Short mmCIF file of C-alpha atoms in Angstrom, two decimals:
data_model
loop_
_atom_site.label_atom_id
_atom_site.label_comp_id
_atom_site.label_asym_id
_atom_site.label_seq_id
_atom_site.Cartn_x
_atom_site.Cartn_y
_atom_site.Cartn_z
CA MET A 1 28.76 -41.33 -10.60
CA VAL A 2 29.03 -38.26 -8.46
CA ASP A 3 27.45 -36.07 -11.13
CA SER A 4 24.19 -38.02 -11.43
CA GLU A 5 21.25 -36.33 -9.76
CA HIS A 6 19.62 -39.42 -8.29
CA THR A 7 20.47 -42.98 -7.30
CA GLY A 8 18.14 -44.66 -9.80
CA SER A 9 19.26 -46.66 -12.79
CA ARG A 10 17.57 -48.92 -15.33
CA THR A 11 17.97 -51.94 -13.09
CA THR A 12 16.61 -50.27 -9.98
CA ARG A 13 13.67 -48.80 -11.91
CA ILE A 14 12.69 -52.24 -13.16
CA LEU A 15 13.18 -53.62 -9.64
CA GLY A 16 11.07 -50.82 -8.18
CA ILE A 17 8.22 -51.40 -10.62
CA ALA A 18 8.37 -55.14 -9.88
CA VAL A 19 8.13 -54.37 -6.13
CA ILE A 20 5.03 -52.20 -6.64
CA LEU A 21 3.32 -54.78 -8.86
CA GLY A 22 4.33 -57.56 -6.46
CA LEU A 23 2.95 -55.66 -3.47
CA ILE A 24 -0.38 -55.15 -5.24
CA ALA A 25 -0.50 -58.87 -6.06
CA LEU A 26 0.43 -59.76 -2.49
CA ILE A 27 -2.28 -57.53 -1.02
CA LEU A 28 -4.92 -58.99 -3.35
CA LEU A 29 -3.82 -62.56 -2.76
CA GLY A 30 -3.29 -62.06 0.98
CA PHE A 31 -6.66 -60.47 1.68
CA PHE A 32 -8.90 -62.06 -0.95
CA GLY A 33 -7.12 -65.05 -2.48
CA ALA A 34 -5.79 -67.08 0.40
CA PRO A 35 -8.46 -68.82 2.51
CA GLU A 36 -8.73 -68.17 6.25
CA ASP A 37 -7.24 -70.75 8.61
CA ASP A 38 -9.43 -73.24 10.51
CA GLU A 39 -7.89 -72.28 13.86
CA GLN A 40 -6.24 -68.90 13.36
CA ARG A 41 -9.04 -67.42 11.22
CA ASP A 42 -7.96 -64.18 9.49
CA ALA A 43 -4.91 -63.81 11.69
CA VAL A 44 -3.13 -66.34 9.49
CA ARG A 45 -2.80 -63.64 6.81
CA MET A 46 -0.15 -62.03 8.96
CA ILE A 47 2.36 -64.73 7.95
CA PHE A 48 2.56 -63.26 4.44
CA VAL A 49 4.37 -60.29 5.97
CA HIS A 50 5.78 -61.83 9.13
CA VAL A 51 7.69 -64.80 7.71
CA PRO A 52 9.33 -62.97 4.74
CA SER A 53 10.30 -60.11 7.09
CA ALA A 54 11.88 -62.57 9.53
CA ILE A 55 13.80 -64.41 6.81
CA PHE A 56 15.09 -61.21 5.23
CA THR A 57 16.04 -59.83 8.65
CA TYR A 58 18.47 -62.72 8.91
CA VAL A 59 19.59 -62.31 5.29
CA ALA A 60 20.27 -58.61 5.91
CA PHE A 61 22.21 -59.19 9.14
CA THR A 62 24.19 -61.97 7.48
CA VAL A 63 25.17 -59.48 4.77
CA THR A 64 26.17 -57.04 7.54
CA ALA A 65 28.30 -59.72 9.20
CA ILE A 66 30.00 -60.63 5.90
CA GLY A 67 30.60 -56.94 5.15
CA SER A 68 32.05 -56.47 8.66
CA VAL A 69 34.46 -59.38 8.21
CA MET A 70 35.47 -58.08 4.77
CA TRP A 71 36.22 -54.67 6.26
CA LEU A 72 38.33 -56.14 9.05
CA PHE A 73 40.34 -58.38 6.72
CA ARG A 74 40.38 -56.50 3.43
CA ARG A 75 39.80 -52.89 4.53
CA SER A 76 37.23 -52.61 1.77
CA ILE A 77 35.13 -49.44 1.99
CA TRP A 78 32.76 -51.00 -0.55
CA TRP A 79 31.97 -53.86 1.81
CA ASP A 80 31.70 -51.52 4.80
CA THR A 81 29.12 -49.47 2.91
CA VAL A 82 27.21 -52.64 2.02
CA ALA A 83 27.28 -53.73 5.68
CA ALA A 84 25.88 -50.39 6.82
CA ALA A 85 23.13 -50.37 4.19
CA ALA A 86 22.10 -53.95 5.00
CA ALA A 87 22.04 -53.19 8.73
CA GLU A 88 19.59 -50.32 8.26
CA ILE A 89 17.24 -52.43 6.16
CA GLY A 90 17.69 -55.34 8.57
CA VAL A 91 16.63 -53.21 11.54
CA LEU A 92 13.54 -52.12 9.58
CA PHE A 93 12.63 -55.73 8.74
CA CYS A 94 13.41 -56.88 12.28
CA GLY A 95 11.10 -54.23 13.73
CA LEU A 96 8.42 -55.29 11.27
CA THR A 97 8.89 -58.94 12.27
CA LEU A 98 8.52 -58.15 15.96
CA PHE A 99 5.53 -55.89 15.36
CA THR A 100 3.61 -58.27 13.10
CA GLY A 101 4.50 -61.15 15.44
CA SER A 102 3.00 -59.37 18.46
CA VAL A 103 -0.11 -58.38 16.56
CA TRP A 104 -0.49 -61.97 15.37
CA GLY A 105 0.29 -63.35 18.83
CA ARG A 106 -2.56 -61.48 20.52
CA PRO A 107 -5.46 -63.37 18.86
CA THR A 108 -3.51 -66.62 18.45
CA TRP A 109 -1.57 -67.03 21.72
CA ASN A 110 -3.73 -64.57 23.61
CA THR A 111 -0.68 -62.46 24.43
CA TYR A 112 1.39 -59.80 22.67
CA TRP A 113 4.62 -61.03 24.15
CA ASP A 114 5.76 -64.40 25.40
CA TRP A 115 8.96 -64.50 27.43
CA GLY A 116 9.27 -68.24 27.06
CA ASP A 117 9.55 -68.11 23.30
CA VAL A 118 13.13 -68.55 22.19
CA ARG A 119 12.91 -67.10 18.70
CA LEU A 120 10.96 -64.09 19.91
CA VAL A 121 13.35 -63.13 22.69
CA THR A 122 16.46 -63.86 20.59
CA THR A 123 15.11 -61.69 17.78
CA LEU A 124 14.48 -58.84 20.21
CA ILE A 125 18.03 -59.02 21.57
CA LEU A 126 19.35 -59.07 18.00
CA PHE A 127 17.18 -56.03 17.21
CA LEU A 128 18.64 -54.14 20.19
CA MET A 129 22.21 -55.12 19.26
CA MET A 130 21.74 -53.89 15.71
CA ILE A 131 20.26 -50.61 16.96
CA GLY A 132 23.53 -50.30 18.88
CA TYR A 133 25.36 -50.99 15.61
CA LEU A 134 23.50 -48.18 13.86
CA SER A 135 24.05 -45.75 16.72
CA VAL A 136 27.78 -46.44 16.61
CA ARG A 137 27.75 -45.70 12.88
CA SER A 138 26.09 -42.35 13.54
CA LEU A 139 28.59 -41.25 16.19
CA GLY A 140 30.88 -39.60 13.70
CA GLY A 141 34.65 -39.59 13.81
CA GLY A 142 36.92 -40.78 11.06
CA GLU A 143 35.74 -43.06 8.30
CA ARG A 144 38.16 -45.86 9.19
CA ALA A 145 37.45 -45.61 12.91
CA THR A 146 33.69 -45.78 12.36
CA ALA A 147 34.03 -48.72 9.99
CA THR A 148 36.23 -50.63 12.43
CA ARG A 149 33.97 -49.96 15.42
CA ALA A 150 30.88 -51.00 13.49
CA ALA A 151 32.56 -54.08 12.02
CA ILE A 152 33.57 -55.36 15.45
CA ILE A 153 29.99 -54.98 16.68
CA GLY A 154 28.74 -56.72 13.54
CA VAL A 155 31.03 -59.68 14.19
CA LEU A 156 30.25 -59.70 17.93
CA ALA A 157 26.50 -59.81 17.24
CA MET A 158 26.92 -62.66 14.77
CA VAL A 159 29.03 -64.70 17.21
CA LEU A 160 26.85 -64.05 20.26
CA ILE A 161 23.46 -64.73 18.72
CA PRO A 162 23.79 -68.55 19.06
CA ILE A 163 24.63 -68.05 22.77
CA VAL A 164 21.64 -65.75 23.27
CA ASN A 165 19.48 -68.32 21.52
CA ARG A 166 20.81 -71.17 23.64
CA SER A 167 20.42 -69.22 26.89
CA VAL A 168 16.82 -68.31 26.18
CA GLU A 169 16.12 -71.89 25.13
CA TRP A 170 17.37 -73.23 28.48
CA TRP A 171 15.86 -70.37 30.41
CA GLU A 172 12.26 -71.25 29.64
CA SER A 173 12.29 -74.65 28.07
CA ASN A 174 8.93 -74.24 26.42
CA THR A 175 7.90 -72.52 23.24
CA LEU A 176 4.67 -71.24 21.82
CA HIS A 177 6.26 -70.64 18.47
CA GLN A 178 4.77 -72.95 15.97
CA LYS A 179 7.09 -75.23 14.06
CA SER A 180 7.77 -73.99 10.57
CA SER A 181 4.48 -73.73 8.71
CA LEU A 182 6.31 -74.38 5.46
CA THR A 183 7.53 -77.85 6.26
CA ASP A 184 4.65 -79.35 8.20
CA GLY A 185 2.59 -79.68 5.03
CA ASN A 186 -0.58 -78.25 6.54
CA LEU A 187 -0.78 -75.13 4.43
CA GLU A 188 -3.44 -74.75 1.79
CA ASP A 189 -2.07 -74.46 -1.75
CA LEU A 190 -3.11 -70.85 -2.24
CA THR A 191 -1.77 -69.88 1.19
CA LEU A 192 1.57 -71.41 0.31
CA PHE A 193 1.56 -69.66 -3.06
CA THR A 194 0.81 -66.30 -1.42
CA LEU A 195 3.65 -66.87 1.03
CA VAL A 196 6.02 -67.57 -1.86
CA VAL A 197 4.85 -64.33 -3.51
CA GLY A 198 5.61 -62.63 -0.18
CA PHE A 199 9.16 -64.00 -0.23
CA VAL A 200 9.71 -62.83 -3.80
CA VAL A 201 8.35 -59.31 -3.12
CA TRP A 202 10.39 -58.96 0.06
CA GLY A 203 13.50 -60.22 -1.76
CA LEU A 204 12.99 -57.68 -4.56
CA PHE A 205 12.35 -54.88 -2.06
CA PHE A 206 15.45 -55.85 -0.08
CA THR A 207 17.60 -55.77 -3.22
CA TRP A 208 16.08 -52.51 -4.43
CA SER A 209 16.51 -50.69 -1.12
CA LEU A 210 19.99 -52.14 -0.57
CA ILE A 211 21.18 -50.79 -3.94
CA HIS A 212 19.67 -47.35 -3.30
CA ARG A 213 20.95 -47.11 0.26
CA PHE A 214 24.39 -48.21 -0.88
CA ARG A 215 24.46 -45.62 -3.65
CA ILE A 216 23.41 -42.82 -1.28
CA SER A 217 26.19 -43.69 1.18
CA TRP A 218 28.69 -43.99 -1.64
CA LEU A 219 27.74 -40.59 -3.10
CA GLU A 220 27.86 -38.99 0.35
CA ARG A 221 31.35 -40.35 0.75
CA GLU A 222 32.48 -39.11 -2.66
CA LEU A 223 31.02 -35.73 -1.83
CA ARG A 224 32.99 -35.59 1.43
CA VAL A 225 36.19 -36.50 -0.35
CA ARG A 226 35.51 -34.01 -3.14
CA ASP A 227 34.71 -31.22 -0.67
CA LEU A 228 38.00 -31.88 1.05
CA ASP A 229 39.94 -31.84 -2.23
CA GLN A 230 38.12 -28.68 -3.30
CA ALA A 231 38.91 -26.96 0.00
CA LEU A 232 42.57 -27.93 -0.31
CA VAL A 233 42.75 -26.48 -3.81
CA GLU A 234 41.10 -23.25 -2.68
CA ARG A 235 43.37 -22.82 0.34
CA ARG A 236 46.43 -23.44 -1.84
CA ALA A 237 45.18 -20.85 -4.31
CA GLU A 238 44.71 -18.37 -1.47
CA GLY A 239 48.23 -19.12 -0.34
CA ARG A 240 49.53 -18.34 -3.82
CA GLU A 241 47.55 -15.09 -3.99
CA HIS A 242 49.14 -13.82 -0.81
CA GLU A 243 52.64 -14.83 -1.84
CA GLY A 244 55.00 -11.92 -1.87
CA GLN A 245 52.57 -9.66 -0.01
CA PRO A 246 53.63 -8.24 3.33
CA VAL A 247 52.16 -10.25 6.25
CA MET B 1 52.69 -61.76 28.28
CA TRP B 2 51.64 -62.68 31.79
CA ALA B 3 53.99 -60.06 33.24
CA ASP B 4 52.44 -57.42 30.96
CA ILE B 5 48.92 -58.45 31.98
CA ARG B 6 49.89 -58.11 35.64
CA LEU B 7 51.52 -54.78 34.94
CA ILE B 8 48.44 -53.30 33.23
CA ALA B 9 46.02 -54.73 35.78
CA GLY B 10 48.25 -53.47 38.58
CA LYS B 11 48.35 -49.99 37.03
CA ASP B 12 44.54 -49.79 36.74
CA LEU B 13 43.99 -51.14 40.24
CA ARG B 14 46.56 -48.75 41.68
CA ILE B 15 44.81 -45.81 40.03
CA GLU B 16 41.49 -47.07 41.44
CA TRP B 17 42.97 -47.54 44.88
CA ARG B 18 44.39 -44.03 44.92
CA SER B 19 41.17 -42.42 43.75
CA ARG B 20 39.04 -44.69 46.03
CA ILE B 21 36.18 -44.35 43.54
CA THR B 22 35.14 -48.01 43.71
CA LEU B 23 35.13 -47.89 47.46
CA SER B 24 33.51 -44.52 47.99
CA GLN B 25 31.10 -44.32 45.02
CA VAL B 26 30.57 -47.59 43.18
CA LEU B 27 30.07 -49.77 46.25
CA PRO B 28 27.54 -47.44 47.91
CA PHE B 29 25.76 -47.15 44.55
CA ALA B 30 25.46 -50.94 44.31
CA LEU B 31 23.96 -51.18 47.78
CA LEU B 32 21.68 -48.25 47.01
CA VAL B 33 20.33 -50.14 43.99
CA LEU B 34 19.48 -53.10 46.26
CA VAL B 35 17.68 -50.79 48.68
CA LEU B 36 15.77 -49.10 45.85
CA PHE B 37 14.63 -52.48 44.52
CA GLY B 38 13.37 -53.16 48.04
CA PHE B 39 11.29 -49.96 47.94
CA ALA B 40 10.10 -50.62 44.37
CA LEU B 41 8.85 -54.09 45.27
CA ASP B 42 7.18 -52.75 48.38
CA ALA B 43 9.44 -54.80 50.65
CA ASN B 44 7.20 -57.72 49.78
CA ARG B 45 9.11 -60.76 51.13
CA PRO B 46 7.82 -63.46 48.74
CA VAL B 47 8.39 -61.22 45.71
CA LEU B 48 11.86 -60.24 46.94
CA ASP B 49 12.68 -63.90 47.59
CA ALA B 50 11.74 -64.87 44.07
CA ALA B 51 13.53 -61.90 42.51
CA THR B 52 16.72 -61.85 44.62
CA SER B 53 19.01 -63.46 42.01
CA GLY B 54 17.77 -61.22 39.21
CA LEU B 55 18.05 -58.06 41.28
CA PHE B 56 21.55 -59.04 42.38
CA TRP B 57 22.72 -59.43 38.78
CA ILE B 58 20.97 -56.27 37.58
CA ALA B 59 22.88 -54.41 40.28
CA VAL B 60 26.09 -56.11 39.09
CA LEU B 61 25.41 -55.05 35.47
CA PHE B 62 24.97 -51.43 36.55
CA VAL B 63 28.18 -51.58 38.55
CA GLY B 64 29.87 -53.28 35.60
CA LEU B 65 28.89 -50.34 33.39
CA MET B 66 30.39 -47.91 35.89
CA ALA B 67 33.58 -49.95 36.21
CA VAL B 68 34.00 -50.13 32.43
CA GLN B 69 33.36 -46.38 32.08
CA ARG B 70 36.05 -45.73 34.67
CA SER B 71 38.48 -48.17 33.07
CA THR B 72 37.94 -46.51 29.67
CA ALA B 73 38.23 -42.99 31.10
CA ILE B 74 41.68 -43.80 32.49
CA GLU B 75 42.96 -44.37 28.97
CA THR B 76 41.15 -41.52 27.21
CA THR B 77 42.40 -38.72 29.44
CA ASP B 78 45.74 -37.09 28.69
CA GLY B 79 46.28 -39.23 25.60
CA ALA B 80 47.12 -42.27 27.70
CA ARG B 81 46.02 -44.55 24.84
CA ARG B 82 48.77 -43.23 22.61
CA ALA B 83 51.30 -43.72 25.37
CA LEU B 84 50.05 -47.26 25.91
CA LEU B 85 50.40 -47.97 22.22
CA LEU B 86 53.94 -46.56 22.18
CA ALA B 87 54.93 -48.54 25.26
CA GLY B 88 55.27 -51.62 23.09
CA VAL B 89 53.01 -53.79 25.24
CA GLU B 90 51.04 -56.46 23.36
CA PRO B 91 47.51 -55.12 22.76
CA ALA B 92 46.12 -58.49 23.84
CA ALA B 93 48.00 -58.11 27.14
CA VAL B 94 46.56 -54.61 27.58
CA PHE B 95 43.07 -55.98 26.97
CA LEU B 96 43.50 -58.90 29.38
CA GLY B 97 45.10 -56.70 32.02
CA LYS B 98 42.32 -54.12 31.88
CA ALA B 99 39.66 -56.82 31.89
CA LEU B 100 41.34 -58.45 34.89
CA ALA B 101 41.33 -55.16 36.78
CA VAL B 102 37.62 -54.63 36.03
CA ALA B 103 36.84 -58.22 37.04
CA LEU B 104 38.65 -57.89 40.37
CA GLN B 105 36.79 -54.68 41.19
CA LEU B 106 33.49 -56.28 40.26
CA LEU B 107 34.22 -59.33 42.41
CA PHE B 108 34.95 -57.02 45.32
CA VAL B 109 31.60 -55.27 44.86
CA GLU B 110 29.80 -58.61 44.39
CA THR B 111 31.13 -59.81 47.75
CA ALA B 112 29.50 -56.81 49.38
CA LEU B 113 26.32 -57.33 47.34
CA VAL B 114 26.03 -60.94 48.54
CA GLY B 115 26.17 -59.56 52.06
CA GLY B 116 23.55 -57.03 50.99
CA VAL B 117 21.03 -59.60 49.73
CA ILE B 118 21.54 -61.70 52.86
CA VAL B 119 20.82 -58.71 55.10
CA PHE B 120 18.15 -56.87 53.08
CA TYR B 121 16.41 -59.70 51.25
CA ASP B 122 16.90 -62.43 53.85
CA ALA B 123 18.59 -64.70 51.28
CA SER B 124 20.29 -67.85 52.46
CA ILE B 125 23.14 -69.59 50.66
CA GLU B 126 22.47 -73.26 49.90
CA SER B 127 25.59 -73.93 47.84
CA PHE B 128 28.57 -71.70 48.42
CA PRO B 129 30.83 -73.30 45.73
CA LEU B 130 28.16 -72.73 43.06
CA LEU B 131 27.66 -69.14 44.23
CA ALA B 132 31.37 -68.39 44.15
CA ALA B 133 31.92 -70.13 40.80
CA THR B 134 28.99 -68.26 39.22
CA CYS B 135 30.35 -64.93 40.43
CA VAL B 136 33.82 -65.63 39.03
CA VAL B 137 32.75 -67.04 35.65
CA ALA B 138 29.99 -64.47 35.00
CA THR B 139 32.27 -61.62 36.07
CA VAL B 140 34.99 -62.71 33.64
CA GLY B 141 32.42 -62.53 30.82
CA ILE B 142 31.13 -59.11 31.89
CA ALA B 143 34.63 -57.71 32.27
CA ALA B 144 35.80 -59.07 28.90
CA ALA B 145 32.76 -57.85 26.93
CA GLY B 146 32.81 -54.55 28.82
CA THR B 147 36.50 -53.88 28.22
CA LEU B 148 36.14 -54.65 24.50
CA LEU B 149 33.11 -52.41 24.02
CA GLY B 150 34.60 -49.77 26.31
CA ALA B 151 37.64 -49.55 24.03
CA LEU B 152 35.32 -49.47 21.04
CA VAL B 153 33.55 -46.29 22.19
CA ALA B 154 36.62 -44.76 23.85
CA GLY B 155 37.22 -42.22 21.10
CA VAL B 156 33.71 -40.86 20.72
CA ARG B 157 32.06 -37.96 22.49
CA ALA B 158 28.78 -39.65 23.44
CA ARG B 159 30.47 -42.70 24.95
CA GLU B 160 28.67 -42.51 28.32
CA THR B 161 25.29 -42.92 26.65
CA VAL B 162 26.24 -45.28 23.85
CA LEU B 163 28.07 -47.81 26.04
CA PRO B 164 24.93 -49.05 27.83
CA ILE B 165 22.98 -49.65 24.61
CA LEU B 166 25.89 -51.63 23.23
CA LEU B 167 26.87 -53.53 26.34
CA LEU B 168 23.55 -54.45 27.95
CA PRO B 169 22.08 -56.45 25.02
CA VAL B 170 25.39 -58.26 24.69
CA LEU B 171 25.25 -59.16 28.38
CA ALA B 172 21.73 -60.60 28.16
CA PRO B 173 22.98 -64.23 28.21
CA VAL B 174 25.05 -63.46 31.32
CA LEU B 175 22.04 -62.02 33.09
CA ILE B 176 19.95 -65.06 32.21
CA GLY B 177 22.64 -67.62 33.01
CA ALA B 178 23.96 -66.05 36.21
CA THR B 179 20.44 -65.47 37.52
CA ARG B 180 19.49 -69.12 36.98
CA ALA B 181 22.72 -70.37 38.56
CA PHE B 182 22.11 -68.07 41.54
CA ASP B 183 18.55 -69.35 41.85
CA ASP B 184 20.06 -72.77 42.43
CA ALA B 185 22.82 -71.51 44.75
CA LEU B 186 20.29 -69.61 46.89
CA GLY B 187 17.81 -72.47 46.73
CA THR B 188 14.95 -70.30 45.41
CA VAL B 189 14.22 -72.34 42.27
CA ALA B 190 15.04 -75.99 41.61
CA VAL B 191 17.26 -75.73 38.50
CA ASP B 192 20.64 -77.21 37.67
CA GLY B 193 22.88 -74.21 38.32
CA TRP B 194 26.09 -75.98 37.30
CA ALA B 195 24.75 -76.54 33.77
CA TRP B 196 24.36 -72.76 33.41
CA LEU B 197 28.00 -72.28 34.34
CA GLY B 198 28.95 -73.94 31.05
CA LEU B 199 27.02 -71.33 29.11
CA LEU B 200 28.57 -68.50 31.13
CA ALA B 201 32.03 -69.98 30.54
CA GLY B 202 31.35 -70.18 26.80
CA PHE B 203 30.28 -66.54 26.77
CA GLY B 204 33.39 -65.52 28.69
CA ALA B 205 35.71 -67.50 26.40
CA ILE B 206 34.23 -66.00 23.22
CA ASN B 207 34.56 -62.48 24.55
CA ILE B 208 38.12 -63.01 25.77
CA VAL B 209 39.18 -64.35 22.37
CA LEU B 210 37.37 -61.62 20.39
CA GLY B 211 38.65 -58.92 22.72
CA ALA B 212 42.26 -60.12 22.55
CA LEU B 213 42.05 -60.21 18.74
CA ALA B 214 40.25 -56.89 18.25
CA TYR B 215 41.91 -54.73 20.90
CA GLY B 216 45.01 -53.97 18.84
CA VAL B 217 42.96 -52.85 15.86
CA LEU B 218 40.82 -50.67 18.13
CA LEU B 219 43.82 -49.08 19.87
CA GLU B 220 45.41 -48.19 16.56
CA GLU B 221 42.45 -47.15 14.47
CA THR B 222 39.95 -45.43 16.75
#
């Protein structure tokens, strides 16, 4: 694996092409196919990005949490690498969720940010925690130490999120956040279809980027190990060269 | 176990007492923060009244950061962590002892801060039991989460800057809960402060359990 020049493979190429085609379909459907909403007008089109991003934020962070637990119990570098890759993509999606949410909130709620909204504030705290997770990963130090530090934060974030959610819920017991659009049955057929396309595209993109990110980390690791082995061999060879020579 | 906890807490508190850092630096800093908030809010009485609980707990979080930094620094200098590991003390006892020491220092500073908000912000205490209980329960949570994350960053070079970004988001529920409970205790907002204590207690319990479980791994591997 270490000798390949890129992280692509047949599977990822097919996935990548599917993502591009899906994105084109989503853009066409989102802007021209789906009708505008009676109340939210064109702003409703934001849900095609916002809702899939939010769902896959939670998928990504769940993967990170599982990977963290697997590192702590099994000491599996494979799972640690998966956790790290998922966390990076999760932070990207989480930022996208918060950004699209604010942009959507301005015309709909007449405010970019609402402190009373439980999901909004909880998601922000989660975002900040996971930025902490990534910064701990980038601190350097030994591979095992970094993995253990990161895994504990991953588990801590997973355990504390319900508490954050509960505290915000009690703090301002009102919410602007609409109940799930999917289950209230008010969505037009084409809007619902576009949203489903959004989910599929985001799912494909998540898988594609997770595989690539994982492979990059894995190759980097193999390179580190190989460099170390190489250096050891060279030093030993030097040692042999100087054998018998006066010091 | 209990003897070990007392031993570790006693060691940390003795080091603090001898260096007088809490007394001569942390405490003045906490009061300074209160005064600066006064300037920032233009000494506007109604605004200060409404914000007293929040400002109090923000000051406590800052002090908590300093206390955790100090507590971590004690173990990182001169390879004290290794020595602690070799001493054969249960890692959970080390964690609980260090958290206890941090909590006691924080409670000491909080006592002074309560005096501070009474003097500077003209706060009046409506329910002393609620105020005291909030301080104790919230402080246990802060100390436990702080000690765990402090140990987590102990081995890295940038620990002074990375600790706040890790600890402060984690402490968000404490800030919310303790502020609401204080609102009730000071009579500024009509909320049920005792209900918030449950949330603070839950936070504290989770962090104590996680910390006691994870501390050994952290001591050995980082």
